[in-house]
Short mmCIF file of C-alpha atoms and ligand atoms in Angstrom, two decimals:
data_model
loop_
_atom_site.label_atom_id
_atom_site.label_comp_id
_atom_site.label_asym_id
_atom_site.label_seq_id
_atom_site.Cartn_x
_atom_site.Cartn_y
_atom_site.Cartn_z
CA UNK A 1 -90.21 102.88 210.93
CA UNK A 2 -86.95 103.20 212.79
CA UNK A 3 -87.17 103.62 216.53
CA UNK A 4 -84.16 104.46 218.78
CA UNK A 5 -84.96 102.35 222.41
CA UNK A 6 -83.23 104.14 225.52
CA UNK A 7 -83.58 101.25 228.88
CA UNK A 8 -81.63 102.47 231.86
CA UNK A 9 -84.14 101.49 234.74
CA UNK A 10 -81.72 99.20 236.48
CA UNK A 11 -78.50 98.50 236.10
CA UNK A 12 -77.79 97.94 232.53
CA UNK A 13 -78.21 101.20 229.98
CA UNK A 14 -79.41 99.74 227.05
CA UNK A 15 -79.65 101.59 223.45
CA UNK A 16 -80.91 99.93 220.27
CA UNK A 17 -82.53 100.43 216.64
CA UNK A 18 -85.11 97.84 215.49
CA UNK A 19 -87.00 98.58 212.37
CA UNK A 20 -90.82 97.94 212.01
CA UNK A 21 -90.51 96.62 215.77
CA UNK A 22 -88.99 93.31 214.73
CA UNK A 23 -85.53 94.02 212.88
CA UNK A 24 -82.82 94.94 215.24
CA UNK A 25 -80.75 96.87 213.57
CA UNK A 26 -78.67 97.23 216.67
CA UNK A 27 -78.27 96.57 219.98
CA UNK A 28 -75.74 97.85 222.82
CA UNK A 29 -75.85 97.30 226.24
CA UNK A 30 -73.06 99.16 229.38
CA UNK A 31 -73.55 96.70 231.86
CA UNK A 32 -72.93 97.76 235.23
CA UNK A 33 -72.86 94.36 237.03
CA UNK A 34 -69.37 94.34 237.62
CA UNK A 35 -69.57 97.74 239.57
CA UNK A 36 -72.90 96.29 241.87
CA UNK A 37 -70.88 92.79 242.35
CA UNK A 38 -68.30 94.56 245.00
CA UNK A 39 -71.66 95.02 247.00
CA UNK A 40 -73.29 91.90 246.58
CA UNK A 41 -76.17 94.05 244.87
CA UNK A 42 -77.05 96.90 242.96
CA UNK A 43 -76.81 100.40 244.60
CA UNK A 44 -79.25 102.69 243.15
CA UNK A 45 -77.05 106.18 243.50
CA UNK A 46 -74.44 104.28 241.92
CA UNK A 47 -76.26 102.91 239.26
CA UNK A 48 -77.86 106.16 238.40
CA UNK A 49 -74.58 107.77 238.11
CA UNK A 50 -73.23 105.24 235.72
CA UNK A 51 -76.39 105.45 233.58
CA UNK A 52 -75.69 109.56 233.32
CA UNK A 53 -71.72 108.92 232.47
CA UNK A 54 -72.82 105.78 229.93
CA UNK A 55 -76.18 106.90 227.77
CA UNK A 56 -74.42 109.15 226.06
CA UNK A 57 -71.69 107.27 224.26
CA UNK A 58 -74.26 104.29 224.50
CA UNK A 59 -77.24 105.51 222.34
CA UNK A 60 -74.19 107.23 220.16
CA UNK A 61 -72.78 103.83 219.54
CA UNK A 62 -76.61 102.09 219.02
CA UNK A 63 -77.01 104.96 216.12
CA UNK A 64 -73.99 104.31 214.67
CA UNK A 65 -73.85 100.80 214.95
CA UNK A 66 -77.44 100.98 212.84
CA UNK A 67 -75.66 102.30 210.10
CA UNK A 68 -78.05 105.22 209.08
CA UNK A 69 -77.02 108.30 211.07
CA UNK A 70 -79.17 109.82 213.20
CA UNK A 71 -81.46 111.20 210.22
CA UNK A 72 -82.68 107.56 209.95
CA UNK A 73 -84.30 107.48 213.63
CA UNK A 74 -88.39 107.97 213.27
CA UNK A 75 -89.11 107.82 217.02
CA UNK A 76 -87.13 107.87 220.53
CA UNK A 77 -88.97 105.64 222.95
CA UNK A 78 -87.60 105.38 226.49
CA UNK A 79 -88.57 102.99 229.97
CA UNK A 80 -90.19 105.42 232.15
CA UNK A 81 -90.96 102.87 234.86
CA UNK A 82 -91.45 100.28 236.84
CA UNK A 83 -87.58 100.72 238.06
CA UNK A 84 -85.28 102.57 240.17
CA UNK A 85 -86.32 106.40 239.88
CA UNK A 86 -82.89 107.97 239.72
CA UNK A 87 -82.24 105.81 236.86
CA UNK A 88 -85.44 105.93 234.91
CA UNK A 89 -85.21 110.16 234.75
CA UNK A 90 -81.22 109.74 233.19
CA UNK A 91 -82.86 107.73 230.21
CA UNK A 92 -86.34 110.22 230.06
CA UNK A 93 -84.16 113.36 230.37
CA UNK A 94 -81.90 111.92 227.65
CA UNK A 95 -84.70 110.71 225.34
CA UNK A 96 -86.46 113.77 225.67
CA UNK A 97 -83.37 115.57 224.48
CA UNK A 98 -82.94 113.36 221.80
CA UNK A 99 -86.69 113.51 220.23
CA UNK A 100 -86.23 117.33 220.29
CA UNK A 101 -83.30 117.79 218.69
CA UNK A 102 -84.49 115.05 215.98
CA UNK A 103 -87.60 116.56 215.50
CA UNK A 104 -89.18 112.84 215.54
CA UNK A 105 -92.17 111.26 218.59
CA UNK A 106 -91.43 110.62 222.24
CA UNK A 107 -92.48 107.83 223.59
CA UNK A 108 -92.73 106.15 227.04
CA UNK A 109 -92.76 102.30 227.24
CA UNK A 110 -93.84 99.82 230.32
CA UNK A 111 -90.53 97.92 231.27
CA UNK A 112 -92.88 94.93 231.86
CA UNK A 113 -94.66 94.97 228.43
CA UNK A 114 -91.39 96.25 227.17
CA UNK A 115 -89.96 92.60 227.96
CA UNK A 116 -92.54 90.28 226.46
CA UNK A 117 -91.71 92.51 222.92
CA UNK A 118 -87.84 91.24 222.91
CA UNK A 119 -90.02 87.76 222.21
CA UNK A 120 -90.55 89.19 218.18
CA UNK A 121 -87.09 90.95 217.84
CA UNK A 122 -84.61 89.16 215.53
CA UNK A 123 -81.50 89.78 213.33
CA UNK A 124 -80.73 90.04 209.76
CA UNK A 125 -84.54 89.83 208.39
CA UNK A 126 -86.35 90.22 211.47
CA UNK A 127 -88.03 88.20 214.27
CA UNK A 128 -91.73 87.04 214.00
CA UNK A 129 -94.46 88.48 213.75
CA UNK A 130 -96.20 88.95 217.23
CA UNK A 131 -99.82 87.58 217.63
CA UNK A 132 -102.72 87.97 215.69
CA UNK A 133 -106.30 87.20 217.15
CA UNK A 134 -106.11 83.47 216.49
CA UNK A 135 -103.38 83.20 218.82
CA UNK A 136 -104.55 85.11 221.60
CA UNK A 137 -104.83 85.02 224.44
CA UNK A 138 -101.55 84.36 225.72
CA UNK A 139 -100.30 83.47 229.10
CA UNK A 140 -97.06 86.11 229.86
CA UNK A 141 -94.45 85.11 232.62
CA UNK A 142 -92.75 88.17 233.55
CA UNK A 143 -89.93 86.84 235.12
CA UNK A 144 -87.20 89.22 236.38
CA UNK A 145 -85.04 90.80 239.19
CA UNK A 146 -87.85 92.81 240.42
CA UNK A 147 -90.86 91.04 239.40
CA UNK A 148 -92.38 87.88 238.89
CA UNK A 149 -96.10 88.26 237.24
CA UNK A 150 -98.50 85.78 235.59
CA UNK A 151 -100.16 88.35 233.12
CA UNK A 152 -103.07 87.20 230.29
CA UNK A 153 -102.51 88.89 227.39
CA UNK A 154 -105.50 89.21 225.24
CA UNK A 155 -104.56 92.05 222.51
CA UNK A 156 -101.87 94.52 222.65
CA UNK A 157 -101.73 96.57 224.91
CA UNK A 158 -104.84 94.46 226.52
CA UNK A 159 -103.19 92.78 229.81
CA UNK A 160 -104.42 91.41 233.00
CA UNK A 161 -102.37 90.86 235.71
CA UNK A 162 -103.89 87.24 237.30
CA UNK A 163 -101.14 86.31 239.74
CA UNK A 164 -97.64 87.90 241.35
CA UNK A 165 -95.09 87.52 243.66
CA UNK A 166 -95.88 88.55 247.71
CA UNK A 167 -92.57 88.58 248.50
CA UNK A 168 -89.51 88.38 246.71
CA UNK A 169 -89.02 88.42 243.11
CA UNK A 170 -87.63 84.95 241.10
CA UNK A 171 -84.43 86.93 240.70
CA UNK A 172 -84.12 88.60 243.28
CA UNK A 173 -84.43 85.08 245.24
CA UNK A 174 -81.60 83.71 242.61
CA UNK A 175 -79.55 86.90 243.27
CA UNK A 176 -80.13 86.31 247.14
CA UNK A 177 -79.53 82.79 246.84
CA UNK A 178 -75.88 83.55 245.35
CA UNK A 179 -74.59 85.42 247.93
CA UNK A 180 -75.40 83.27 250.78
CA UNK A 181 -73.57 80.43 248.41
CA UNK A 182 -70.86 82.79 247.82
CA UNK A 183 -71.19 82.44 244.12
CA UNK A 184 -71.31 86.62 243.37
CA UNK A 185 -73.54 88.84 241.15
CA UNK A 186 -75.90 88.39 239.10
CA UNK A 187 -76.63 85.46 240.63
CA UNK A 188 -79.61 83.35 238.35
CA UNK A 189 -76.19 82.63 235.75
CA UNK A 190 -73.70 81.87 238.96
CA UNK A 191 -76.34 79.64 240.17
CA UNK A 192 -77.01 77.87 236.70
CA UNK A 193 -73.43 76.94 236.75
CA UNK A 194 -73.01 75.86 239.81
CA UNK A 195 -76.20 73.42 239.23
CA UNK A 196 -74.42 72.23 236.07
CA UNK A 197 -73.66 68.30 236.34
CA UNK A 198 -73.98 68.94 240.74
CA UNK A 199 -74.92 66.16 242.58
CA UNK A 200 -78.87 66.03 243.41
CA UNK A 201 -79.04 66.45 247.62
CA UNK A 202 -82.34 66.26 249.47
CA UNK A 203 -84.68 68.87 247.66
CA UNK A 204 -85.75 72.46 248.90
CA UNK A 205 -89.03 73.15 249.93
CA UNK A 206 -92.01 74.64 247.47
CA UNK A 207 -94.83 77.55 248.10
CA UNK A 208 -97.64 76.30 245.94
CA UNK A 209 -100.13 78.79 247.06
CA UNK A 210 -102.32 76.91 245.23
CA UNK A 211 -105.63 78.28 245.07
CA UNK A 212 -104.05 81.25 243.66
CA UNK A 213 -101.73 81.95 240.36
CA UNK A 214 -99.43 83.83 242.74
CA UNK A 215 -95.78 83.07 243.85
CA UNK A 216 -93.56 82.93 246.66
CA UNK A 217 -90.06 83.09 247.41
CA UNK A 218 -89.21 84.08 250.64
CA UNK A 219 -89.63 80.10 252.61
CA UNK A 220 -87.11 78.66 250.04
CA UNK A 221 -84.87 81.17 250.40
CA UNK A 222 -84.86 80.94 254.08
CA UNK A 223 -84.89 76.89 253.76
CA UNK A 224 -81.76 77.37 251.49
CA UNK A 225 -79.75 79.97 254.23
CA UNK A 226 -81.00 77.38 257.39
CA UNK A 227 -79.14 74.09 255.32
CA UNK A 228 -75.90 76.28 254.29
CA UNK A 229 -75.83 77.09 257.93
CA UNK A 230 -75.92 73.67 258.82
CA UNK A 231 -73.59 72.54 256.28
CA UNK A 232 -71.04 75.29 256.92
CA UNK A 233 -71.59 77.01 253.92
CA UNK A 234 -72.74 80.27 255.07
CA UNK A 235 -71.17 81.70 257.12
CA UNK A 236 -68.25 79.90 255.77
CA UNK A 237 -66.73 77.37 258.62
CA UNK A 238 -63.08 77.18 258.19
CA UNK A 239 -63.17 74.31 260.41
CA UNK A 240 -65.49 72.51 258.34
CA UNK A 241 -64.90 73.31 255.04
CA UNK A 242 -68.38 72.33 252.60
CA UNK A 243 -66.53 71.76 249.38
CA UNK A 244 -67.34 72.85 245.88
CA UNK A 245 -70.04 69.74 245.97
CA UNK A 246 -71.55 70.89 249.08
CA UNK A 247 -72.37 74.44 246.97
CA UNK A 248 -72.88 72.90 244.02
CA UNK A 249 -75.64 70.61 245.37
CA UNK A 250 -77.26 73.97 247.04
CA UNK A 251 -77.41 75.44 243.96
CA UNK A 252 -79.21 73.02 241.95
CA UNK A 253 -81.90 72.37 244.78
CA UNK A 254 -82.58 75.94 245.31
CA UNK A 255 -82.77 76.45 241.13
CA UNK A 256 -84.83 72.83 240.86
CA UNK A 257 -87.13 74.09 243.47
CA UNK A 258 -87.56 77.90 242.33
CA UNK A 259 -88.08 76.24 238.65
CA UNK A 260 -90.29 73.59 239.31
CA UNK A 261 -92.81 76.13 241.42
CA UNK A 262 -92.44 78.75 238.24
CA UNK A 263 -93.11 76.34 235.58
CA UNK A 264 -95.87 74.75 236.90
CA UNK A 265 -97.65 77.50 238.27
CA UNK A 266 -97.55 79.14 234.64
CA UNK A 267 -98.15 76.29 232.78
CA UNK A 268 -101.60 75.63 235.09
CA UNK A 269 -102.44 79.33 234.67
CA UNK A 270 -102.49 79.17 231.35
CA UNK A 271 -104.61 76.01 231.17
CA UNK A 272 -106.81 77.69 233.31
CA UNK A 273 -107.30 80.71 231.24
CA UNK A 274 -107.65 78.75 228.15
CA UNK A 275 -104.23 80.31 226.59
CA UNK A 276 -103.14 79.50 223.16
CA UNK A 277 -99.67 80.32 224.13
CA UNK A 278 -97.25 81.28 226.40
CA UNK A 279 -94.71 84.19 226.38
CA UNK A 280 -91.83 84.45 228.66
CA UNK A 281 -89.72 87.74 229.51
CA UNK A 282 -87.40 88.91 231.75
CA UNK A 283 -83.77 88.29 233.33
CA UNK A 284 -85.13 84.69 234.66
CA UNK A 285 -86.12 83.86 230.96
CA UNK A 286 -82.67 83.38 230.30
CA UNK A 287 -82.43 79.82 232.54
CA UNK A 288 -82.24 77.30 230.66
CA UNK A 289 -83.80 75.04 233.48
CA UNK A 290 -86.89 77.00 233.39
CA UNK A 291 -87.33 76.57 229.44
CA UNK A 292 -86.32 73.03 229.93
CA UNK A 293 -89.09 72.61 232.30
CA UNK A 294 -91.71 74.57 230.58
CA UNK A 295 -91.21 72.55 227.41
CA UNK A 296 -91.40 69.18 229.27
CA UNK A 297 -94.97 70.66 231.47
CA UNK A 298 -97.23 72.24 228.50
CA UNK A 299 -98.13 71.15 224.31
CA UNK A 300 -99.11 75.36 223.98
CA UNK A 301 -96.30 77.00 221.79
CA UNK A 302 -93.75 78.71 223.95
CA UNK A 303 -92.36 81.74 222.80
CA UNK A 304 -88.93 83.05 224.24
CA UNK A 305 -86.95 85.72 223.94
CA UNK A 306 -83.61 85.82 221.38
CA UNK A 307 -80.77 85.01 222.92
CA UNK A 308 -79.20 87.77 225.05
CA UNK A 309 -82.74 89.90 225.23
CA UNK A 310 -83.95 88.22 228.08
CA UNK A 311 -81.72 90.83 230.34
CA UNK A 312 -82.90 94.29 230.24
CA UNK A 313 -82.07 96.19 226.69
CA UNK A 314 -82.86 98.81 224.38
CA UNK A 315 -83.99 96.48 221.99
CA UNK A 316 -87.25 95.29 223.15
CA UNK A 317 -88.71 99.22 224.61
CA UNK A 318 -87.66 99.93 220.60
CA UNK A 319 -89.75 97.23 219.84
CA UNK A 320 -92.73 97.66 221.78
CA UNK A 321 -93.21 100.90 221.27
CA UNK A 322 -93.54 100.09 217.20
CA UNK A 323 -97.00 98.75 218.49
CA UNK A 324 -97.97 101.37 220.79
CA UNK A 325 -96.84 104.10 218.18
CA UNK A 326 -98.90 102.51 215.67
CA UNK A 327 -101.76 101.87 217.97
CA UNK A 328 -101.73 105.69 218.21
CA UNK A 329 -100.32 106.12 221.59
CA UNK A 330 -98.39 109.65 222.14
CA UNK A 331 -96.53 110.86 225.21
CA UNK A 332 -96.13 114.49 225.88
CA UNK A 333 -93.24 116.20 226.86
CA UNK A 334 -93.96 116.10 230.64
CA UNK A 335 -92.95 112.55 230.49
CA UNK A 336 -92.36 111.32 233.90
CA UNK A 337 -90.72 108.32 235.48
CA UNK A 338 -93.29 105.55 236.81
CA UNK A 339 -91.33 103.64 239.39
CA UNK A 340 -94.20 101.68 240.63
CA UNK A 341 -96.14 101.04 237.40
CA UNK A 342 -97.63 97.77 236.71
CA UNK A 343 -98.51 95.65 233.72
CA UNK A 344 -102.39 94.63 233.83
O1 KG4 B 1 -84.85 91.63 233.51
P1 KG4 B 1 -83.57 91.84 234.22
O2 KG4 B 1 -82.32 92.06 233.40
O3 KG4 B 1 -83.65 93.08 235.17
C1 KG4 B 1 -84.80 93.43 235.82
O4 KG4 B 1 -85.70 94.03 235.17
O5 KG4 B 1 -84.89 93.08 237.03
O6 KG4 B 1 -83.38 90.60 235.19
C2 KG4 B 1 -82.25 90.42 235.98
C3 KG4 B 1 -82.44 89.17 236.83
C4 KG4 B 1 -81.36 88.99 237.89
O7 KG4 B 1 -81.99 88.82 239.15
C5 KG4 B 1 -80.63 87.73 237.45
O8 KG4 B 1 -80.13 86.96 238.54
C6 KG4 B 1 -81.71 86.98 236.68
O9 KG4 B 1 -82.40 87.99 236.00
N1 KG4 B 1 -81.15 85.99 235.74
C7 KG4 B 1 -81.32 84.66 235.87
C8 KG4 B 1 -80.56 84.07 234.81
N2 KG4 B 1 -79.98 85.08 234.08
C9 KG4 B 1 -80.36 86.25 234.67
N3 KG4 B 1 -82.00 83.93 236.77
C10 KG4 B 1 -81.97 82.58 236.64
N4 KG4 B 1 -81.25 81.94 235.68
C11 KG4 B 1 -80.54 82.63 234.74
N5 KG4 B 1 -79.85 81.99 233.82
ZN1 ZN B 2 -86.11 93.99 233.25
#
């Protein structure tokens, strides 16, 4: 089965085919990060705009970059949610359209679940297989712009939510971080560059909330803005300039600490909750401190996402609804955008 995957509840509009959720047949992505940068973060009018003027020529492109036509699609699922409303309806509205006119199944996919799927996509002959029963349950680290969730996984579509962020999100506190370093948008990459060979400085503070599995962001991120202060990073001082190495050194104690709390946290949940495995997904999935650090912390298999599906994409709502479809899920035609909706 063939599914066409429509993700346009941020700032990227993603199209894609996968085949028998695992083969990805194809995968295109408008990012709009380059637009957001000029405002230090992403504008939701503007990004819904830019989702209207790109899902057109980007699920064109996804279909024809599958090589089938558009004969070959067997289902058009869509992210109706969590995400920014204005830009969840452009990629509902165009799905809907889509499924019509193709005569094929509609289906609405959970961002969130949508991201631990990109774990099972691959190329050329396909990715893995996901779970069976023997390797459940599974400890999931959502980790992304606009969440951060601990979620136990015991079947699909079977989630628990068992810990979350209450404040900011991991990326959001990466994105944040970046612009008080001056180091642009998106900022989890700037800031993994900047860390790269930096000199270690006195270390950043931790929230270990630690008789809980949830996270928190907001003390580092103020720690981080009250030492750029005082070294004349932010706002910059002219009159005492903080070098390259000054930033540099910011950057890898804010991503050391954010890491170090992340990893730890999900590695302990997951002993906790007796977890064959754990599953990462999500924008943050994509530092390679935090896989570093997760392989070091836990002997569990870890299971990432393929390169460049760790950012939102078409791929992995394609691939997660091959499961739900199968599992006999349906969505009518009053589809409707979720903003809020949760995993578990
Ligand atoms: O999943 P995603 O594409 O969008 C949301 O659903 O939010 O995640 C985007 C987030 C951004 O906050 C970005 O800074 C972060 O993922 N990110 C990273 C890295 N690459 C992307 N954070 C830390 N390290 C990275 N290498
Ligand atoms: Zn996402």
């Amino acid at each position: 089965m063939r599914i066409l995957g429509i993700e346009t509840s941020c700032d990227e509009t993603g199209a894609a085919v996968v085949e028998d959720g695992a083969r990805l047949l194809s995968n295109v992505v408008a990012s709009q990060t380059a637009i957001h940068a000029r405002y230090g973060g992403i504008v939701p009018e503007v990004a819904s705009r830019q989702h209207l003027r790109q899902v057109g020529p980007t699920v064109a492109a996804a279909v024809r970059a599958a090589g089938r036509g558009w004969r070959a699609v067997d289902a058009v699922a869509v992210a109706h949610g969590p995400g920014l409303a204005g830009s969840l309806i452009v990629g509902v509205n165009a799905a809907k359209g889509l499924a019509a006119s193709l005569g094929v199944p509609l289906l609405g996919v959970n961002h969130l679940e949508a991201h631990l799927y990109a774990c099972w996509v691959g190329e050329g002959e396909g990715g893995r297989p996901p779970p069976g029963d023997d390797d459940l349950p599974l400890m999931c680290l959502v980790v992304s712009g606009g969440h951060t969730d601990l979620v136990l996984m015991q079947g699909h579509g079977d989630y628990r939510l068992v810990g979350r962020t209450r404040d900011d999100a991991a990326g959001e506190a990466f994105d944040k971080a970046a612009r008080v370093l001056g180091l642009g948008f998106p900022g989890g990459p700037a800031i993994e560059r900047a860390a790269e060979g930096a000199p270690s400085g006195p270390p950043l503070p931790r929230a270990w909330l630690r008789d809980t599995d949830d996270f928190s962001f907001s003390g580092l991120k103020t720690a981080l803005l009250r030492r750029a202060r005082d070294e004349g990073v932010y706002p910059a001082d002219a009159s005492r300039p903080a070098g390259p190495e000054g930033v540099a050194a910011l950057a890898r104690a804010f991503q050391e600490a954010a890491v170090d709390v992340i990893a730890a946290k999900t590695v302990a949940a997951a002993e906790r909750h007796g977890c064959k495995g754990i599953l990462v997904g999500g924008g943050v999935a994509a530092s390679r401190h935090l896989r570093e650090q997760l392989q070091l912390r836990t002997s569990v298999p870890l299971t990432f996402p393929p390169p460049g599906l760790s950012t939102d994409n078409g791929a992995m709502i394609a691939a997660c609804a091959f499961y739900r479809l199968r599992a006999g899920d349906g969505t009518g035609w009053d589809l409707d955008v979720v903003p809020g909706l949760r995993l578990g």
